[in-house]
């Protein structure tokens, strides 16, 4: 699993084009429909989704495997005046003190589960963390996106104080996409270079649905992200909604 160590310092700058307000509203609407108030977020990153949900009055517990990402999320929470609970935790080993109304994960958290068994571990842990009829919401970058759009390609960005090169390879046997990040971060008059490697798995819709059902969930829907339309083979991001039964 990628854990975004050093890269936490530049992550927000390089994700500045993401409309987190709209993303949080989309998730909030699903939670509101189910009247979910006590929510656990897995792979919360720097808190862009979870803190917005906390601002709306939800009782948020935000977890991530990266302490560096949680530190940045905590700094943001203080500035925003919200007080979610933060916990450093592997989503495959999610553990809560009392059952939640919902477990959520956004922005590829589940793609970092690099094997079908890892995915099953997360689904089993989420099931145990939820109360009866509790909601599980998560998205994935689709197999089409990781294989056909990202895999085999190199991307670059030049920001004011940082630049990165993102080289990607995709293996069609393992369904793994290896992302090699080279970051140049300004330090005074010079730039400091560092590298990280992240691996995501291109989970198919069918296997994701099957493993949800094996864990005891009832599938509510697999949607084109940010809509309630059914996903299809051209979908780049897929939003899943499932209920513990």
Coordinates of C-alpha atoms in Angstrom, one line a residue, residues 1-220:
X1 CA 0.0 0.0 0.0
X2 CA 1.2 3.5 -0.7
X3 CA 1.3 5.6 2.4
X4 CA 2.3 9.1 1.1
X5 CA 5.2 9.9 3.4
X6 CA 7.4 12.8 2.2
X7 CA 4.9 13.5 -0.7
X8 CA 2.3 14.7 1.9
X9 CA 4.0 18.1 1.9
X10 CA 3.2 18.7 -1.8
X11 CA 0.1 16.5 -2.2
X12 CA -2.4 19.4 -1.8
X13 CA -0.6 21.7 -4.3
X14 CA -0.6 19.0 -6.9
X15 CA -4.2 18.1 -6.3
X16 CA -5.4 21.7 -6.4
X17 CA -7.6 21.2 -9.5
X18 CA -9.8 18.7 -7.7
X19 CA -13.2 20.1 -6.8
X20 CA -13.4 18.8 -3.2
X21 CA -16.5 20.9 -2.4
X22 CA -18.5 19.1 -5.1
X23 CA -17.0 15.7 -4.1
X24 CA -17.9 16.2 -0.4
X25 CA -21.4 17.3 -1.4
X26 CA -21.8 14.2 -3.4
X27 CA -20.9 11.9 -0.5
X28 CA -22.9 14.0 1.9
X29 CA -26.0 13.6 -0.1
X30 CA -25.6 9.8 0.0
X31 CA -25.0 9.9 3.7
X32 CA -27.9 12.2 4.3
X33 CA -30.2 10.0 2.3
X34 CA -29.4 7.2 4.8
X35 CA -29.4 9.6 7.8
X36 CA -25.9 8.6 8.6
X37 CA -24.3 10.8 11.3
X38 CA -21.5 8.8 12.8
X39 CA -19.0 8.3 10.0
X40 CA -15.5 6.7 9.7
X41 CA -13.3 7.7 6.8
X42 CA -10.5 5.4 5.7
X43 CA -7.5 6.7 3.7
X44 CA -8.5 10.2 4.6
X45 CA -5.3 11.7 3.3
X46 CA -4.9 15.4 4.2
X47 CA -8.6 15.6 5.2
X48 CA -10.2 17.4 2.2
X49 CA -13.3 15.3 2.2
X50 CA -13.6 14.4 5.9
X51 CA -13.2 17.9 7.2
X52 CA -15.8 19.2 4.9
X53 CA -18.2 16.5 6.2
X54 CA -17.3 17.4 9.8
X55 CA -18.1 21.1 9.0
X56 CA -21.6 19.9 8.0
X57 CA -22.0 18.5 11.5
X58 CA -21.2 14.8 11.0
X59 CA -19.4 13.0 13.8
X60 CA -16.2 12.1 11.8
X61 CA -13.4 9.7 12.6
X62 CA -10.7 10.2 10.0
X63 CA -8.1 7.4 9.6
X64 CA -5.1 7.0 7.4
X65 CA -2.0 4.7 7.3
X66 CA 0.3 7.8 6.8
X67 CA 1.1 9.8 9.9
X68 CA 2.4 12.6 7.7
X69 CA -1.0 12.9 5.9
X70 CA -2.8 12.9 9.3
X71 CA -0.6 15.7 10.6
X72 CA -1.6 17.9 7.7
X73 CA -5.3 17.0 8.1
X74 CA -5.0 17.9 11.8
X75 CA -3.5 21.3 11.0
X76 CA -6.4 22.0 8.6
X77 CA -8.9 20.9 11.2
X78 CA -7.6 23.5 13.6
X79 CA -7.8 26.2 11.0
X80 CA -11.4 25.2 10.1
X81 CA -12.5 24.9 13.7
X82 CA -13.7 21.3 13.5
X83 CA -12.7 18.5 15.8
X84 CA -12.9 15.1 14.1
X85 CA -11.1 12.1 15.7
X86 CA -7.9 11.2 13.9
X87 CA -6.4 7.7 14.0
X88 CA -3.4 6.2 12.2
X89 CA -4.7 2.9 10.9
X90 CA -4.4 0.5 8.1
X91 CA -7.9 0.3 6.4
X92 CA -7.5 -3.5 6.2
X93 CA -7.5 -3.5 10.0
X94 CA -10.1 -0.9 10.7
X95 CA -11.3 -1.1 14.3
X96 CA -13.8 1.2 16.1
X97 CA -15.0 1.6 19.6
X98 CA -18.6 1.7 18.7
X99 CA -20.5 0.8 15.5
X100 CA -20.6 3.5 12.8
X101 CA -23.5 4.6 10.6
X102 CA -21.2 4.7 7.6
X103 CA -17.7 3.9 6.5
X104 CA -16.4 5.9 3.6
X105 CA -13.2 6.0 1.5
X106 CA -12.6 8.5 -1.4
X107 CA -10.0 9.3 -4.0
X108 CA -8.5 5.8 -4.8
X109 CA -8.2 4.5 -1.2
X110 CA -9.4 1.1 -2.3
X111 CA -7.1 1.0 -5.3
X112 CA -4.2 0.9 -2.9
X113 CA -5.5 -2.5 -1.7
X114 CA -3.1 -4.3 -4.0
X115 CA -4.7 -7.8 -4.0
X116 CA -8.2 -9.3 -3.9
X117 CA -7.5 -10.6 -0.4
X118 CA -6.6 -7.1 0.8
X119 CA -9.9 -5.9 -0.6
X120 CA -11.7 -8.6 1.3
X121 CA -9.9 -7.7 4.5
X122 CA -11.1 -4.2 4.2
X123 CA -14.7 -5.2 3.4
X124 CA -14.7 -7.6 6.4
X125 CA -13.3 -4.9 8.7
X126 CA -15.8 -2.3 7.4
X127 CA -18.6 -4.8 8.0
X128 CA -17.5 -5.3 11.6
X129 CA -17.3 -1.5 12.1
X130 CA -20.8 -0.8 10.9
X131 CA -24.1 -1.1 12.7
X132 CA -26.9 -3.1 11.1
X133 CA -28.0 -1.4 7.9
X134 CA -24.8 0.7 8.0
X135 CA -23.5 2.2 4.7
X136 CA -20.2 1.6 3.0
X137 CA -19.3 4.2 0.4
X138 CA -16.0 4.1 -1.7
X139 CA -14.8 4.9 -5.1
X140 CA -12.1 3.3 -7.4
X141 CA -10.2 4.4 -10.4
X142 CA -11.5 1.9 -12.9
X143 CA -9.5 -0.8 -14.7
X144 CA -10.1 1.2 -17.9
X145 CA -8.4 4.3 -16.4
X146 CA -5.4 2.6 -14.8
X147 CA -4.8 0.3 -17.8
X148 CA -5.7 2.5 -20.8
X149 CA -5.2 6.1 -19.6
X150 CA -2.6 6.1 -16.8
X151 CA -0.7 2.9 -17.5
X152 CA 2.3 3.3 -19.9
X153 CA 2.1 7.0 -19.8
X154 CA 4.2 9.8 -18.1
X155 CA 2.7 13.0 -16.8
X156 CA 4.4 16.1 -15.5
X157 CA 3.4 19.3 -13.7
X158 CA 5.3 22.5 -13.0
X159 CA 3.9 24.5 -10.1
X160 CA 5.3 27.6 -8.5
X161 CA 7.2 25.9 -5.6
X162 CA 7.2 22.3 -6.8
X163 CA 7.2 20.1 -9.9
X164 CA 6.7 16.4 -10.4
X165 CA 7.1 13.7 -13.0
X166 CA 4.7 10.8 -12.7
X167 CA 5.8 7.7 -14.7
X168 CA 3.4 4.7 -14.8
X169 CA 3.5 1.1 -15.9
X170 CA 0.6 -1.4 -15.9
X171 CA 0.9 -5.2 -15.7
X172 CA -2.1 -6.9 -17.3
X173 CA -1.5 -10.2 -15.3
X174 CA -1.4 -8.8 -11.8
X175 CA -3.7 -5.8 -12.7
X176 CA -1.2 -3.6 -10.8
X177 CA -0.3 -0.1 -11.9
X178 CA 3.1 1.1 -10.6
X179 CA 3.3 4.9 -10.2
X180 CA 6.8 6.3 -9.8
X181 CA 6.7 9.9 -8.5
X182 CA 9.7 12.2 -8.8
X183 CA 9.1 15.5 -7.0
X184 CA 11.2 18.6 -7.1
X185 CA 10.4 20.9 -4.1
X186 CA 11.8 24.4 -3.8
X187 CA 14.1 25.0 -0.8
X188 CA 15.1 28.7 -1.0
X189 CA 17.0 29.2 -4.2
X190 CA 17.4 25.5 -4.9
X191 CA 15.1 22.5 -5.5
X192 CA 15.3 19.3 -3.5
X193 CA 14.5 16.0 -5.3
X194 CA 12.9 13.0 -3.8
X195 CA 11.1 9.9 -5.1
X196 CA 8.2 7.7 -4.1
X197 CA 6.6 4.6 -5.7
X198 CA 2.9 3.9 -5.3
X199 CA 1.1 0.8 -6.5
X200 CA -2.6 0.6 -7.2
X201 CA -4.7 -2.4 -8.3
X202 CA -7.2 -2.1 -11.1
X203 CA -10.1 -3.9 -9.4
X204 CA -12.9 -4.9 -11.8
X205 CA -16.5 -4.0 -11.0
X206 CA -17.5 -7.7 -11.0
X207 CA -14.9 -8.8 -8.5
X208 CA -15.6 -5.8 -6.3
X209 CA -19.3 -6.6 -6.2
X210 CA -18.6 -10.3 -5.5
X211 CA -16.3 -9.5 -2.6
X212 CA -18.8 -7.1 -1.1
X213 CA -21.5 -9.8 -1.2
X214 CA -19.1 -12.4 0.3
X215 CA -18.4 -9.9 3.2
X216 CA -22.1 -9.7 3.9
X217 CA -23.0 -6.5 2.1
X218 CA -26.0 -5.8 -0.1
X219 CA -24.9 -3.7 -3.2
X220 CA -26.9 -0.5 -3.5

